């Protein structure tokens, strides 16, 4: 076996020999191949990610662990993180997506948290094969989430040819824990037993991390990747989750790590490295599903539904009895030792010896100069687009509502259980999920948003705008932002253009998160999203988590009564760059991002506005622009209500740019007559523009400028396109 | 053209985990049956038009490769009979 | 009065069900699927979930669980009230404690949504839940299409076993209101002391979460048990 067989370069091989002072044997080389893969080592992205802001008043645990953790109240902490399963979902959509859900749930469990919610952020192509892929992915997400009993409460989906051979399947999970049940991987001590719990190890997904997730696809390579498919078992996953969390609650687990990419190798190396210890591993004791698995197979198998616990020897009988109760396997497969060396044994023979430190931190990583990093912000100034042929406003509103990126997602989310665990105040039929915690009014808001075409034209601005937009939705509920998780998806980092796109996206997330003062507590990077040399649009998936003091009464996102006045808060420039409408009409141009400091002030002002109870309804403008926000505020209202909108723009072209602008940090608010003066005074005082839009009427239809109108049925038919 | 009946049996490859089979085996053992292993599969019956048995079989194999089975994790057998 | 909630491997609505019962002031005993002692228990709920992963057929493997033997006995000997919710419904049909079967949804996919229901037939098992009353409850299932062999539907209605039906938001019994292809829009059936429904009353305990109609349904079931034990002891 050679370096390239495990996905390593000659330079990396030389680095391994230097670290070890000798050549690695085949087993050792395999371990390096897995942990030095892009997927495990973040060798091309770590230097960029470390620039993201990680500190905040609510942060309990930032990046580096299995998931970020923030404090919600004195009694509750929340673990949350996004993870990608893009390549596996292309190879086998149902199992790829299902194991993606299972994997991120185990990350949350490894923090000692009970998973309470899942969100899916998906990108597909537009051809018929993509339809089948989507059906499989949605089935897989539902199959796992529904069966293990974690509600899928919100999501994001969009389409472009760019994803035809590289669909994106990013899954975000949220979990709750009591502070006293906090778990990490860095508390293993010499003398602890290493206990492997869950599924028997089989020949699943060997090289999943190093080859499947860390290299580009060549069209014909499908065949050689066959043995890397993993099958998820949510039934066993549920038993493993319950058993693990019970053991944590009872104080029987000293340190905890899930088995994900690179299986046992990664789990043991992470546990040892973060705890500053070594280990003896006895591979002959690992329960196997098939005979004739080699040490190499056992160390690198990505069999799902397994957890690794460090347990004090006197606790082992309790842990074993608990596993027996749940009828799952728990086996002592090693012990924690002094030092940092991991010794791999089969009976009484040493198969390999490596340092956890080398595996986890030894990989040569790419860094960039400060100058290069700063220069990513310098972007060409674009002239505002000129609409050459003015389309019909009447038709365009309906076309945008019916666009696959905008239309009702219920054909997807109705396949997900969204009400189990009885916390879902707002589910996937809203732009954000609102979850209450049991036995308290305090709750969570989960806002997810992924970039689209804007980020393909300008990854920096598109990524920054996604952060602002996700946060705008928290502000619309007056929620206190707790933290962000980011999923970066891009092409082959060895190509300068793809690397630059990825770095620009990270820079955009950094600047927006810093301006908004929301820490990034963890995230995921998926590179090599290329097939036959064609990279995807750089795509950033953002999950923003907020706290509500009273989650049982969120401010509505639809209008509620006749006579309320509608306003547009913080109107963006007359520009529709990167918007769905622009795609529908004539191509693509980047949108001016605007000043992030100004966006921050607008968000803060909106948060306080809502908390003061001055808004009857609020909706953040997002995909589809103002026109879509208005239509959706009406579609969820009592059927008798209508809207009469009077745009202040003078030309037809300006009206279109206003109605379909998708710039971040803009909101539609409905204000009751008795507080109109207070509301107007408030926005004057904070120095953010509040522009009159119109009134809520009894007409049952949406009217613009007393000249164009749409009945409720027309809007609904357009928005509820099947599939 | 003549009518043919085809039967496709799709099974998981031997190395692929079969959670449904495992859970079913576990309950059968609990019920007292001496079961070592259970593997689940799909049994698909089709009726189709073709010129000959061999043409029908080729068509069914193509359908199976492209839709009925996922060759990444499943194997299959095809049987074709004239009506 | 003690209500037992049975957890099978893979049950996932057991915690929600226990929480709902506690909210109604019921005394709850949790049973594991291997338990065989139903002594001192006045009513049993088989909660929703994916017992044994729904592998083979929903409910089929759980119907063979050790706890089902004493349960079957108690139903036969002392007409023990049993309520099956979702997967619990599937388990009860697989255990032949209820007629019919639950087949995969007509559309072939899992369906999670809010659904309006009508009480087709009042029952002493649900004290105070009147015929013609409407409920709004969530459903979340992949195998919820109630099926009866041809010719058995009329007698199900004749015997008063057709309990709940899916209706439209304005209370009409229409084909469009049928979410999953159930025969005669049936969402719940009763046989003797055993009742079951596909919707989830335990998730509809608070208007803030969309509906409090589950309170009515579960209160009626608990009240039915209370009156039954009072009548038995008087």
XYZ file of C-alpha atoms in Angstrom, chain A residues 146-149 233-235 238-239 325 327 414-425 436 438 552, chain C residues 9-13 16 19 32-34 50 52-53 55 109-113 138 140 202-203 206 208-209:
52
model
C -38.884 10.019 12.539
C -37.857 6.629 13.868
C -35.397 7.854 16.460
C -38.009 10.377 17.554
C -30.241 1.782 11.942
C -32.395 4.333 13.770
C -33.850 1.557 15.922
C -32.577 5.116 19.652
C -31.480 2.413 22.108
C -31.220 -3.623 29.794
C -30.109 -5.043 24.726
C -44.709 16.715 5.724
C -42.537 13.604 5.403
C -40.823 14.616 8.645
C -42.339 14.266 12.089
C -42.234 17.856 13.332
C -44.395 17.619 16.460
C -42.877 14.771 18.474
C -41.385 15.717 21.889
C -44.126 18.383 22.194
C -41.929 21.447 22.040
C -42.842 22.684 18.551
C -44.666 26.021 18.838
C -40.544 25.805 23.994
C -40.805 21.912 29.062
C -45.584 30.298 23.885
C -37.614 -1.010 22.086
C -38.022 1.830 19.605
C -41.086 3.454 21.208
C -40.516 7.189 21.032
C -43.776 8.797 22.143
C -44.741 12.592 25.630
C -46.022 13.927 30.354
C -40.769 -2.162 29.882
C -41.781 -4.579 27.138
C -40.377 -7.532 29.108
C -41.155 2.807 15.808
C -38.347 -2.531 16.482
C -37.755 0.179 13.895
C -39.064 -3.435 10.559
C -44.601 8.431 2.095
C -44.634 9.366 5.759
C -47.152 12.102 6.548
C -46.873 14.597 9.379
C -49.642 17.193 9.525
C -51.545 15.913 14.714
C -47.329 11.462 11.981
C -50.569 13.453 23.694
C -49.129 16.104 21.376
C -51.684 22.984 24.848
C -49.706 27.157 22.197
C -48.614 23.998 20.377
